[in-house]
PDB file of C-alpha atoms and ligand atoms in Angstrom:
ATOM      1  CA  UNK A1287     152.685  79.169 155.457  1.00 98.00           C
ATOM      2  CA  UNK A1288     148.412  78.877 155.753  1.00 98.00           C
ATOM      3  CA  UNK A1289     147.526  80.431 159.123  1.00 98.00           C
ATOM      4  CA  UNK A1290     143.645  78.567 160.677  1.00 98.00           C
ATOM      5  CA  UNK A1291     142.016  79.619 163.267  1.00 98.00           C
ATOM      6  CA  UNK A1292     139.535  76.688 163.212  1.00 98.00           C
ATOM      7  CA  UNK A1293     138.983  72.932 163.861  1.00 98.00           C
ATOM      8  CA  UNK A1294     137.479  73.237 160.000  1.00 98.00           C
ATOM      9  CA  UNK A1295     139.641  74.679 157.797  1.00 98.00           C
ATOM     10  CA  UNK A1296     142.396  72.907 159.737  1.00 98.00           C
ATOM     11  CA  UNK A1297     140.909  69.666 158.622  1.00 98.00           C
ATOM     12  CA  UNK A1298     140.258  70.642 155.318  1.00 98.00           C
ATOM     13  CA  UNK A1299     143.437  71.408 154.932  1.00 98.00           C
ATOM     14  CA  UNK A1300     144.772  68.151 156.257  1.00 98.00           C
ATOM     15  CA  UNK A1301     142.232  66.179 154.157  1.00 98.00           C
ATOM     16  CA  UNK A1302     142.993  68.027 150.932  1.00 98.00           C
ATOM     17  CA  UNK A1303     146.749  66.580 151.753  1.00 98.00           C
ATOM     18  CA  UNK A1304     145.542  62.835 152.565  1.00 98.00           C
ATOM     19  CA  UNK A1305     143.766  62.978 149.295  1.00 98.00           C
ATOM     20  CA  UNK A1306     147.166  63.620 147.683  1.00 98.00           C
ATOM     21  CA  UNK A1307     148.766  61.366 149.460  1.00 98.00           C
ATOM     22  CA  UNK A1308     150.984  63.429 151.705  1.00 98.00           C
ATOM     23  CA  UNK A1309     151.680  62.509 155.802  1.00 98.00           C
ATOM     24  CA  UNK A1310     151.341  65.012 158.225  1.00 98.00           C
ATOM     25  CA  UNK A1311     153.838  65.745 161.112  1.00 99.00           C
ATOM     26  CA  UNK A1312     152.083  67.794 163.810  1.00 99.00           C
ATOM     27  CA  UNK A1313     153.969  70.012 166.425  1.00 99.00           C
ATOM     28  CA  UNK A1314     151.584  71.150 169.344  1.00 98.00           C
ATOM     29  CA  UNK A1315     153.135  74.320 170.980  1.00 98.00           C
ATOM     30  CA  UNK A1316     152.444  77.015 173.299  1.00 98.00           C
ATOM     31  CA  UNK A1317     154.069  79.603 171.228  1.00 98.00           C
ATOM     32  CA  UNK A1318     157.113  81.927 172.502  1.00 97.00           C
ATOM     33  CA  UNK A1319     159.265  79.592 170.107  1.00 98.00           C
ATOM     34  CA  UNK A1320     163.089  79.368 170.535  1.00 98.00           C
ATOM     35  CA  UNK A1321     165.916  77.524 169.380  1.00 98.00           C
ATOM     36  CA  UNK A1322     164.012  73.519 170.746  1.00 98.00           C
ATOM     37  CA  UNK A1323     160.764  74.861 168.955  1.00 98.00           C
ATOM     38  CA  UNK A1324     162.366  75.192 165.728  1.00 98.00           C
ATOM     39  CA  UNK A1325     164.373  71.977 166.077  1.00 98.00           C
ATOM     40  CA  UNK A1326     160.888  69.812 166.656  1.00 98.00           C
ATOM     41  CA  UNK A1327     159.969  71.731 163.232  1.00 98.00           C
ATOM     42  CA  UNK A1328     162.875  70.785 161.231  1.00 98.00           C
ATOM     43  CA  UNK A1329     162.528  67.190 162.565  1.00 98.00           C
ATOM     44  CA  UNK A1330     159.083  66.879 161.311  1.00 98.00           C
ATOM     45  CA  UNK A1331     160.068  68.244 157.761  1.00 98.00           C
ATOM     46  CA  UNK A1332     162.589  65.495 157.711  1.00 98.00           C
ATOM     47  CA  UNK A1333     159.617  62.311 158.425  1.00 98.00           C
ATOM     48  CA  UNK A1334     156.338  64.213 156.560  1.00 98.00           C
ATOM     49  CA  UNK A1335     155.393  65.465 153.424  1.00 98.00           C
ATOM     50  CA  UNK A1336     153.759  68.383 155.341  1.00 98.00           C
ATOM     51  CA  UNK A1337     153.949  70.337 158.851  1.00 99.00           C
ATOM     52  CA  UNK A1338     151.313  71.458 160.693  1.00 99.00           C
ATOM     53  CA  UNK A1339     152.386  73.455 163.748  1.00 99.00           C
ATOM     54  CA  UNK A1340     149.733  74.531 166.712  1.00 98.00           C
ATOM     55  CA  UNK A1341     150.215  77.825 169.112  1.00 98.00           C
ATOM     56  CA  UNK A1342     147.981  77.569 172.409  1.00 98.00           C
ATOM     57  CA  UNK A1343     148.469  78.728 175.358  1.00 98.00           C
ATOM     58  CA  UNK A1344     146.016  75.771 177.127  1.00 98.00           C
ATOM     59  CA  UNK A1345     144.896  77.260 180.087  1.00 98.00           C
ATOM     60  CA  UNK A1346     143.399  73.783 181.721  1.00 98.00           C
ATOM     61  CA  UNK A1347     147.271  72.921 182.260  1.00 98.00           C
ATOM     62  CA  UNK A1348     148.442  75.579 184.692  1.00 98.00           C
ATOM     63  CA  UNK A1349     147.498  75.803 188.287  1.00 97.00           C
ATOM     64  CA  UNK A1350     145.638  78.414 190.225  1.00 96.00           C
ATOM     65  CA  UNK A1351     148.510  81.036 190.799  1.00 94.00           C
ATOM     66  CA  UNK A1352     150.271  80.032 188.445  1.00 96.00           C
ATOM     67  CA  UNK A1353     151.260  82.382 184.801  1.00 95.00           C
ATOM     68  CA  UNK A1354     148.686  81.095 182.673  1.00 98.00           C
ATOM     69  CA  UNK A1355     148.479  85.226 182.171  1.00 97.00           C
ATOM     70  CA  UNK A1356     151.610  86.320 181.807  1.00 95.00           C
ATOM     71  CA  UNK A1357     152.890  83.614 179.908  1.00 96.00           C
ATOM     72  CA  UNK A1358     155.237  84.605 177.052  1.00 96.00           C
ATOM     73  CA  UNK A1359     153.057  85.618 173.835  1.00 97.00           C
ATOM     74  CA  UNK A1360     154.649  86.925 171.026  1.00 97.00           C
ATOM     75  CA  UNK A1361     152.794  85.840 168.466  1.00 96.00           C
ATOM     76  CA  UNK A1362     154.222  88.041 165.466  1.00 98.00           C
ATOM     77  CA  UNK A1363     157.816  86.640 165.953  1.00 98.00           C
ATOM     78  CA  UNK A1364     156.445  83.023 165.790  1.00 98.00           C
ATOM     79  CA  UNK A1365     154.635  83.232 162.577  1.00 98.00           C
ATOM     80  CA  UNK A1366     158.025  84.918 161.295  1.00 98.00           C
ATOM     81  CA  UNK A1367     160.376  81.733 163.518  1.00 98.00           C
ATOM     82  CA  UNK A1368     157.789  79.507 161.446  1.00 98.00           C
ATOM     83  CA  UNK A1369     157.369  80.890 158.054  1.00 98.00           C
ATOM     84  CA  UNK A1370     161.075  80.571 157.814  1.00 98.00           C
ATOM     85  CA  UNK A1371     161.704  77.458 159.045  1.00 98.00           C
ATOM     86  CA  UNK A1372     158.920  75.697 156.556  1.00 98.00           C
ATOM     87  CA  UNK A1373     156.032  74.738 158.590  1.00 98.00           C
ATOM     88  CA  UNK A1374     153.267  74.472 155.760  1.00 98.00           C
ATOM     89  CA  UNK A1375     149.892  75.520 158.560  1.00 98.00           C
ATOM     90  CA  UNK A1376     149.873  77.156 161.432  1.00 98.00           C
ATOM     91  CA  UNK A1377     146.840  76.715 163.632  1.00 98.00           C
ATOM     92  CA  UNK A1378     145.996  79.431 166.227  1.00 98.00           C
ATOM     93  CA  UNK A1379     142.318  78.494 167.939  1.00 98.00           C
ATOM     94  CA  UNK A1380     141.161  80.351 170.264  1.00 98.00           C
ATOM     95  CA  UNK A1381     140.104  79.265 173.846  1.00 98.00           C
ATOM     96  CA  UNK A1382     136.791  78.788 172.549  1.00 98.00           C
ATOM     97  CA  UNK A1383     137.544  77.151 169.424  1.00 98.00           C
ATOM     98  CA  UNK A1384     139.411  73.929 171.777  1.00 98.00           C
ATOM     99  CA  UNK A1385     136.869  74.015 175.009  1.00 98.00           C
ATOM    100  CA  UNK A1386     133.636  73.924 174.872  1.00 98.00           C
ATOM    101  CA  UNK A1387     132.312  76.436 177.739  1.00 97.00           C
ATOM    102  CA  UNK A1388     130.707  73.027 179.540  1.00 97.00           C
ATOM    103  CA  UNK A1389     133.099  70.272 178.786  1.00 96.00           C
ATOM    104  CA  UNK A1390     133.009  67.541 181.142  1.00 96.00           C
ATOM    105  CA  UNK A1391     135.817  65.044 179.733  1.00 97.00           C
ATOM    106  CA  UNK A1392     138.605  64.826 181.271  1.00 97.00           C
ATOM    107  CA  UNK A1393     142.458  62.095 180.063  1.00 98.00           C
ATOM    108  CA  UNK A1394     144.480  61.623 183.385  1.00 97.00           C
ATOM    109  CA  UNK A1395     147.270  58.902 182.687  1.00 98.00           C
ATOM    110  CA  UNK A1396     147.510  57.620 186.342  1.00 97.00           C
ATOM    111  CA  UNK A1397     150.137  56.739 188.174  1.00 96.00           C
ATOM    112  CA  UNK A1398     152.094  58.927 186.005  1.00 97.00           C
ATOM    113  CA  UNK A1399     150.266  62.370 185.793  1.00 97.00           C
ATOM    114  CA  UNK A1400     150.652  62.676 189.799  1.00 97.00           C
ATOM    115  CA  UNK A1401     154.696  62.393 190.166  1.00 97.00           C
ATOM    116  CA  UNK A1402     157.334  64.462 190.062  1.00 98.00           C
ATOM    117  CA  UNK A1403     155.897  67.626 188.489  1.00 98.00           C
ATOM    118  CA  UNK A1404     152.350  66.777 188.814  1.00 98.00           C
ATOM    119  CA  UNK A1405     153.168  66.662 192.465  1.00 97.00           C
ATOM    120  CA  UNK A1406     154.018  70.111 192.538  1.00 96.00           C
ATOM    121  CA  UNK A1407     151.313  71.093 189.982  1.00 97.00           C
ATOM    122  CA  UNK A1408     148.232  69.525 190.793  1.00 97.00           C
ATOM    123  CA  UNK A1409     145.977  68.701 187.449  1.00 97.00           C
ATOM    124  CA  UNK A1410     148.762  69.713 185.296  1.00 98.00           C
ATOM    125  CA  UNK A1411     149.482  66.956 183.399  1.00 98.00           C
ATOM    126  CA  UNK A1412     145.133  66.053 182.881  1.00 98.00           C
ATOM    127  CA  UNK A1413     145.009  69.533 181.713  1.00 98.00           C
ATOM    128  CA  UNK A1414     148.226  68.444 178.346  1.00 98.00           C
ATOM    129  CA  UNK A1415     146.856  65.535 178.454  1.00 98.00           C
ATOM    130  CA  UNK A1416     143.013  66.364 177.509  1.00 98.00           C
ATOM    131  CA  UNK A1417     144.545  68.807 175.034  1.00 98.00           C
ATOM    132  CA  UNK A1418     147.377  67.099 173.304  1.00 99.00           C
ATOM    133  CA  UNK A1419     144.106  64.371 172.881  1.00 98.00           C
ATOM    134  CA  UNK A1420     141.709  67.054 171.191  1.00 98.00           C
ATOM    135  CA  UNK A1421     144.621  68.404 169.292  1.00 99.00           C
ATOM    136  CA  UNK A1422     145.257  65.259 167.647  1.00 98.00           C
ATOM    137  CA  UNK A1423     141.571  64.180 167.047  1.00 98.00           C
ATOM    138  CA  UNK A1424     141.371  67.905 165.591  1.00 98.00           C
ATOM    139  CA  UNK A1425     144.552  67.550 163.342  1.00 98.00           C
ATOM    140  CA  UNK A1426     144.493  64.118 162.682  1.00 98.00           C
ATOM    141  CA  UNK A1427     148.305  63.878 161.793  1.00 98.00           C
ATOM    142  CA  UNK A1428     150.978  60.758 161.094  1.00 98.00           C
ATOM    143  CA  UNK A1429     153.315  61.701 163.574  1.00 98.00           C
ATOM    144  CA  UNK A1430     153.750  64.006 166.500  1.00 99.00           C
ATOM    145  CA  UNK A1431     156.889  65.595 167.945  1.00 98.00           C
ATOM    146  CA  UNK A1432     158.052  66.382 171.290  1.00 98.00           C
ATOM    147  CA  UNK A1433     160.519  68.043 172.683  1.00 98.00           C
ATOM    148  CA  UNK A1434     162.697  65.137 175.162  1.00 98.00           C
ATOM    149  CA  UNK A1435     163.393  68.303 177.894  1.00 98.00           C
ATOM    150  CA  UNK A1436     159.600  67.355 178.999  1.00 98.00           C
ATOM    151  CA  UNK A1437     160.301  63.812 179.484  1.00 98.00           C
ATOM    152  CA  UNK A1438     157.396  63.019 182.106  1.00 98.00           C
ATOM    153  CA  UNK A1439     154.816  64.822 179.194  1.00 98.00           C
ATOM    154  CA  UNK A1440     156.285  62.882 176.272  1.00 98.00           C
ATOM    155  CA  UNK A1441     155.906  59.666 178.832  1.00 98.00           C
ATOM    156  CA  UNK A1442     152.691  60.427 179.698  1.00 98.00           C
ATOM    157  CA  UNK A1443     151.942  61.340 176.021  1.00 98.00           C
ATOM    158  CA  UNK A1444     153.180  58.339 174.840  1.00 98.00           C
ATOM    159  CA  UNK A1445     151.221  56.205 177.576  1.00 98.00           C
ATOM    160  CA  UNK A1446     147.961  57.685 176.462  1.00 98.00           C
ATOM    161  CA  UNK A1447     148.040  57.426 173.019  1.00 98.00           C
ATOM    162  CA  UNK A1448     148.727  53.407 173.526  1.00 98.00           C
ATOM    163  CA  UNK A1449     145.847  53.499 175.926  1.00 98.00           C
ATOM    164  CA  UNK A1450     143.859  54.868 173.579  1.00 98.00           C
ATOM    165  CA  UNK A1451     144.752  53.660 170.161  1.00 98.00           C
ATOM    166  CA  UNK A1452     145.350  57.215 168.818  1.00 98.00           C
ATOM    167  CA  UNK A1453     146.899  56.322 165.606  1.00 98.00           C
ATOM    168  CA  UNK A1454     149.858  58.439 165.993  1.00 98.00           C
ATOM    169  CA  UNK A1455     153.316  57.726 165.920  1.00 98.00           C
ATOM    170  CA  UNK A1456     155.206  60.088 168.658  1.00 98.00           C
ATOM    171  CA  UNK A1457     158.559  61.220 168.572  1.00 98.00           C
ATOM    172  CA  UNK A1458     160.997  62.779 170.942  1.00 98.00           C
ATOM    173  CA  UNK A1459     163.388  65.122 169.708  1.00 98.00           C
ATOM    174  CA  UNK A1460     166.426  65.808 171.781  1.00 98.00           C
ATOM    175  CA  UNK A1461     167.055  68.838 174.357  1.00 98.00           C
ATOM    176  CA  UNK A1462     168.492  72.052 172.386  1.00 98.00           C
ATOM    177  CA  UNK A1463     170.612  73.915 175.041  1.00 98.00           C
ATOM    178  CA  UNK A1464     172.197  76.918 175.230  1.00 97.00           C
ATOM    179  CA  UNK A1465     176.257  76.707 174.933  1.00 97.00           C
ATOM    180  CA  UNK A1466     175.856  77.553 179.187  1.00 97.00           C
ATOM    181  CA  UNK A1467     174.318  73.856 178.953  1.00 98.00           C
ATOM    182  CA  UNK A1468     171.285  75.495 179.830  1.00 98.00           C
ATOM    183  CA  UNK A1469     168.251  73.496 178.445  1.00 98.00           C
ATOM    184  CA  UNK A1470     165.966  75.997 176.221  1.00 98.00           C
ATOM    185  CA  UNK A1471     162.944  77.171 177.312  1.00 97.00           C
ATOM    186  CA  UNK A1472     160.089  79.585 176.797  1.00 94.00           C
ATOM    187  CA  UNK A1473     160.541  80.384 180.351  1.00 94.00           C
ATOM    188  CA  UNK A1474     164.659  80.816 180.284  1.00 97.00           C
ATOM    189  CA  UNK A1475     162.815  84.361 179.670  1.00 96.00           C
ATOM    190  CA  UNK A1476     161.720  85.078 183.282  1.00 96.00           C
ATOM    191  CA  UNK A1477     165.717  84.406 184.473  1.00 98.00           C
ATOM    192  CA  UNK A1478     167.381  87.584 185.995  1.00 98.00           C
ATOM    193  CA  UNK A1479     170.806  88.085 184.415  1.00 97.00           C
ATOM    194  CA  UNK A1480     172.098  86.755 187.560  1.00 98.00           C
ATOM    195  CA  UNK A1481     169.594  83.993 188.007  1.00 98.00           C
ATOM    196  CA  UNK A1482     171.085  82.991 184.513  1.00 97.00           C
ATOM    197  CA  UNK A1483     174.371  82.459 185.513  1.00 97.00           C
ATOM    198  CA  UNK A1484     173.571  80.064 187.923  1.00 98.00           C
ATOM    199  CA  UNK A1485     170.535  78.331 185.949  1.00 98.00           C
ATOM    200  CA  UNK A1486     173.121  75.377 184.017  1.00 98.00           C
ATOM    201  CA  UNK A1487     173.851  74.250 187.405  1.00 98.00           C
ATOM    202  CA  UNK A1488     171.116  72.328 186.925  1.00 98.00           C
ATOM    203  CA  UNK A1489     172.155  70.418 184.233  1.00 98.00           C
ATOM    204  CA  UNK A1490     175.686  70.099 185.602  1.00 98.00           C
ATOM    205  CA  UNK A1491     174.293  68.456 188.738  1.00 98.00           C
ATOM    206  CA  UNK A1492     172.432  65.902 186.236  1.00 98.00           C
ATOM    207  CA  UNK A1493     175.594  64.909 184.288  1.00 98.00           C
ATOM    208  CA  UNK A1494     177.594  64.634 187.610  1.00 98.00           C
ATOM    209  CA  UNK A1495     175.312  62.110 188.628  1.00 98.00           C
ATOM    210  CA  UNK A1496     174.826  60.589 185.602  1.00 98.00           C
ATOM    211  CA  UNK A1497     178.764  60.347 185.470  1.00 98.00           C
ATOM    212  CA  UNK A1498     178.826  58.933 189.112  1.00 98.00           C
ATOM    213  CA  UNK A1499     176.285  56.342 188.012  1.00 98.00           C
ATOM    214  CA  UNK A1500     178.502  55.345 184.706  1.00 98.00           C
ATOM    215  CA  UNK A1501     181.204  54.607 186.837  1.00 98.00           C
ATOM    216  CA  UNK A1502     180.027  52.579 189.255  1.00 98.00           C
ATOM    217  CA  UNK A1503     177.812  54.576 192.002  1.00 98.00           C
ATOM    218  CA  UNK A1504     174.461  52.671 192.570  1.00 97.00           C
ATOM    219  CA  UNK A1505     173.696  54.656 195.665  1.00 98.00           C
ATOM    220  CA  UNK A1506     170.863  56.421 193.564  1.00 98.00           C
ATOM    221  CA  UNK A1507     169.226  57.902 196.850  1.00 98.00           C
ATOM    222  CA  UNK A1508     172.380  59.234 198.207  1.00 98.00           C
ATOM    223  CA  UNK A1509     173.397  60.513 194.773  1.00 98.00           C
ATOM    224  CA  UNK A1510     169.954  62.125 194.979  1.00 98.00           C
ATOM    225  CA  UNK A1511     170.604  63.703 198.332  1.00 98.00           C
ATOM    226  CA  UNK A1512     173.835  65.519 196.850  1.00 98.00           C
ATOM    227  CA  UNK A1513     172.361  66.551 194.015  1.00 98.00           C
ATOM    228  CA  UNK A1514     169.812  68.420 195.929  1.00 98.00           C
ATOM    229  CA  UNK A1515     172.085  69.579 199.000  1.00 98.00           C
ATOM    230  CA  UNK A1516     174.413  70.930 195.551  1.00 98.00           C
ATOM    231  CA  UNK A1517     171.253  73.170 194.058  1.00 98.00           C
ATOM    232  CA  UNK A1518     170.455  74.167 197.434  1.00 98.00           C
ATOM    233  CA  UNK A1519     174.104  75.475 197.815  1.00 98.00           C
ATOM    234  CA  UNK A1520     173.857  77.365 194.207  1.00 98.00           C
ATOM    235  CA  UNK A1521     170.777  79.216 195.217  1.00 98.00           C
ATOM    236  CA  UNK A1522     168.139  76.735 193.765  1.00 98.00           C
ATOM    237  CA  UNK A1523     165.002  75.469 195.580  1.00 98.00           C
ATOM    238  CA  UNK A1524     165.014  72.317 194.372  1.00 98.00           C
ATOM    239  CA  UNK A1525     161.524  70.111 193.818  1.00 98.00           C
ATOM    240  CA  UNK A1526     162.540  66.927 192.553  1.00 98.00           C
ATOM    241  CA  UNK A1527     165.961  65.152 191.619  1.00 98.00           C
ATOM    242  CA  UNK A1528     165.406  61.248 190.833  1.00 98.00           C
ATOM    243  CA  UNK A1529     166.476  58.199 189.352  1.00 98.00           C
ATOM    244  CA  UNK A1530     163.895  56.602 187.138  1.00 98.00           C
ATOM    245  CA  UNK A1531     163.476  53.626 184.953  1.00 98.00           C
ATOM    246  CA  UNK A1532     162.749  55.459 181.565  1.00 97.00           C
ATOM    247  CA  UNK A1533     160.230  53.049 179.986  1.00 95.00           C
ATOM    248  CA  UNK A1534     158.016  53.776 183.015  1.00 96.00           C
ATOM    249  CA  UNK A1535     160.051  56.816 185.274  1.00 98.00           C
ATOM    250  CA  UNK A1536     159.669  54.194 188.514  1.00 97.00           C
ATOM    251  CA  UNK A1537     162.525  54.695 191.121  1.00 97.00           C
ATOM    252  CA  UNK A1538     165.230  53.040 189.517  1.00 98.00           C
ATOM    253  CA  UNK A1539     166.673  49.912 190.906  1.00 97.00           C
ATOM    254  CA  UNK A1540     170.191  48.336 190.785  1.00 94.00           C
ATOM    255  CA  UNK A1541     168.709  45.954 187.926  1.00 97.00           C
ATOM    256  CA  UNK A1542     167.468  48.519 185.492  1.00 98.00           C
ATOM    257  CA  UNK A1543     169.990  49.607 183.100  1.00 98.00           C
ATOM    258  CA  UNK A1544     167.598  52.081 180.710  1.00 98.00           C
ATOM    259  CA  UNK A1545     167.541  55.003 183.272  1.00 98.00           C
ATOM    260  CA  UNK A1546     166.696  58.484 182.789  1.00 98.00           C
ATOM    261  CA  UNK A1547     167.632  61.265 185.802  1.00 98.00           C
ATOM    262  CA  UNK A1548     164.552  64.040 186.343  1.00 98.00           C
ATOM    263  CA  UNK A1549     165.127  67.095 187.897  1.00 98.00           C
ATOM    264  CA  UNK A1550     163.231  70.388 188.918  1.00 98.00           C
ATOM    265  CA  UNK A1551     164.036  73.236 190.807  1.00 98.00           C
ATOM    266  CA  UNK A1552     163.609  76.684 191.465  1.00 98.00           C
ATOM    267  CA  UNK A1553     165.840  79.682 190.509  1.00 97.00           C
ATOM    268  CA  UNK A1554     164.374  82.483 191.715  1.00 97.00           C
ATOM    269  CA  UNK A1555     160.396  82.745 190.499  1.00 95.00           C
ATOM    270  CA  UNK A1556     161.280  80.517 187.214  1.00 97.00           C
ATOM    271  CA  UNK A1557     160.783  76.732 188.358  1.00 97.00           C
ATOM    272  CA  UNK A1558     163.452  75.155 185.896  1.00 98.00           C
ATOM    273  CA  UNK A1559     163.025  71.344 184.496  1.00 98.00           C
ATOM    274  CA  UNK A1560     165.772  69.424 182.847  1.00 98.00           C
ATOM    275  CA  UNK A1561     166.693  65.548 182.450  1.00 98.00           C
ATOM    276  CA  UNK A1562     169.412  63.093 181.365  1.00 98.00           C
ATOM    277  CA  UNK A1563     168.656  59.675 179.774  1.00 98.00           C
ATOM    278  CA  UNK A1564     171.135  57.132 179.431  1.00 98.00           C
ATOM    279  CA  UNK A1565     172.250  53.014 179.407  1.00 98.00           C
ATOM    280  CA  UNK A1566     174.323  51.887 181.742  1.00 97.00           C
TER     281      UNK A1566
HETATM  282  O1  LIG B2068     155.004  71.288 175.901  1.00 86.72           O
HETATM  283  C1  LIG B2068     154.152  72.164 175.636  1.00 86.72           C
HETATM  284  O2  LIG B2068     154.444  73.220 175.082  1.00 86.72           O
HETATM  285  C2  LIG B2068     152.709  71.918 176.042  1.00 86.72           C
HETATM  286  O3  LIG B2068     152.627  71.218 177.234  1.00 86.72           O
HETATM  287  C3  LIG B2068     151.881  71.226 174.939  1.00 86.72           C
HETATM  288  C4  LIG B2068     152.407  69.830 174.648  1.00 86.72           C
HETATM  289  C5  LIG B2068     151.919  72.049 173.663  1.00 86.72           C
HETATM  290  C6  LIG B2068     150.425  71.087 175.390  1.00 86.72           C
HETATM  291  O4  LIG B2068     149.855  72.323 175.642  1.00 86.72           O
END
C-alpha cells in the first residue's frame, strides 16, 4: 500500500490508473478504523480495480466543545488495519494540505443538514459536506463508500452529489455491529465498561419499534415517545428517535412504506447514533 500526503501525488497516482484503465473506489475516513472501516474497504475491492482510502480528522465538522482534539488517532494501527486488508493508497493530508488558511466556500444541503443531528451539532453536516466535496474533486474516484450507520451523512452525501453532478456513484455499506448488537464505532472507545453494557439498548429500542411497526403499529409518534421514555429508563439521554421516509428522512406518514428509524442518544459523555431501515 502507497501512502500520499498530497492533493498531487494522489492524483498522479489515480491518473497513472485511468490511463490503464482501472476504476477507483474511494473510502473517506477519519481514521481510528474498526471492524465497519474495514468492511467499506473490502466492499470497494469487490466494485474497483483499485482502493484509495483517506484518514482526516476534518476539523470544520465538529462543534465548538466538541473532541475535534481528542478524537481517536492511532495512525500506526490503521496503516497496519489497511495494508492488510488491500487498500492500494492511503492518503493522509494534512490540515493544510485540504483548507486553504482563507477559504470562503462553503456545501450546506438544506433542509437536510439542519435535522436530527445537525440540530444538536450546529454546522456539522456543512463542515462533511464541504469536505467529502474537496475529497472527491481531489481523488477523483468511480465510486464512493459509506458506512449505512451514518444514514443522515450518506443522505445528505447522496443529495449533494446529485445537486452537483459529481460524477460519483455512492454506496452504502451496511452497519457492522458488535455480537452485543452494538453498532461499531470509532467512538464505542469513549464507553465505560459499564456504559457498554447498556450501549445496545439502543439498537434494541430501534428493532422493537421497527417490530411494532411490521406488525401493525402506525402510531409512529407514540412509538417515538416509548422509545425515548425506554432510553431514558436505561440511563440514556436521548436526542432524537424518529420515523422517517428514507428517500428523503421526512416524518414518516401512514402512506410511506420505505421507512428508515433514526436514533441518537447519550450514554454517558459518548453521544451514540444508530438506525434501522426497512419496507413495510
Ligand atoms: O463518516 C466519517 O468518518 C466522516 O464524516 C467523513 C465522511 C470521513 C468526512 O469527514
Amino acid at each position: 500500500m502507497r501512502i500520499v500526503s498530497t492533493v498531487c501525488e494522489l492524483r498522479e497516482y489515480v491518473k497513472t490508473w485511468r490511463s490503464i484503465g482501472k476504476s477507483i473506489a474511494f473510502v473517506p475516513t477519519m481514521g481510528n478504523l474498526h471492524a465497519g472501516h474495514l468492511q467499506l474497504v473490502n466492499t470497494a475491492k469487490k466494485k474497483a480495480d483499485r482502493v484509495v482510502v483517506s484518514i482526516f480528522v476534518n476539523p470544520t465538522q465538529f462543534g465548538a466543545g466538541e473532541d475535534y482534539e481528542t478524537y481517536p488517532r492511532t495512525e500506526q494501527e490503521d496503516q497496519r488495519k489497511l495494508q492488510a486488508e488491500g487498500a492500494d493508497l492511503l492518503f493522509l493530508p494534512s490540515v493544510a494540505e485540504i483548507y486553504a488558511p482563507d477559504a470562503r466556500t462553503e456545501v450546506t444541503v438544506t433542509g437536510l443538514s439542519d435535522l436530527y443531528c445537525g440540530a444538536s451539532r450546529p454546522g456539522h453536516f456543512s463542515g462533511v459536506a464541504i469536505v467529502v466535496c474537496k475529497l472527491f474533486n481531489m481523488a477523483q474516484p468511480d465510486i464512493a463508500l459509506f458506512g449505512l450507520k451514518d444514514f443522515q451523512q450518506l443522505t445528505i452525501i447522496k443529495t449533494m452529489v446529485r445537486d452537483l453532478n459529481i460524477p460519483v456513484e455512492i454506496v452504502g455499506v451496511d452497519t457492522v455491529r458488535e455480537l452485543s448488537g452494538l453498532a461499531m464505532s470509532s467512538r464505542n472507545g469513549y464507553l465505560t465498561d459499564a456504559e457498554k453494557q447498556v450501549a445496545p439498548k439502543l439498537y434494541h429500542s430501534l428493532c422493537v419499534a421497527r417490530d411494532a411497526i411490521l406488525a401493525g403499529n402506525l402510531a409512529y409518534a407514540d412509538l417515538e415517545q416509548q422509545a425515548s421514555q425506554f432510553l431514558q429508563q436505561a440511563g440514556f439521554q436521548p436526542d432524537y428517535f424518529s420515523v422517517c421516509r428514507s428517500s428523503d428522512l421526512k416524518k414518516a406518514g401512514a402512506e410511506d412504506v420505505e421507512l428508515v428509524i433514526l436514533a441518537a442518544a447519550k450514554m454517558g459523555k459518548t453521544r451514540l447514533i444508530d438506525n434501522i431501515y426497512f419496507s413495510r
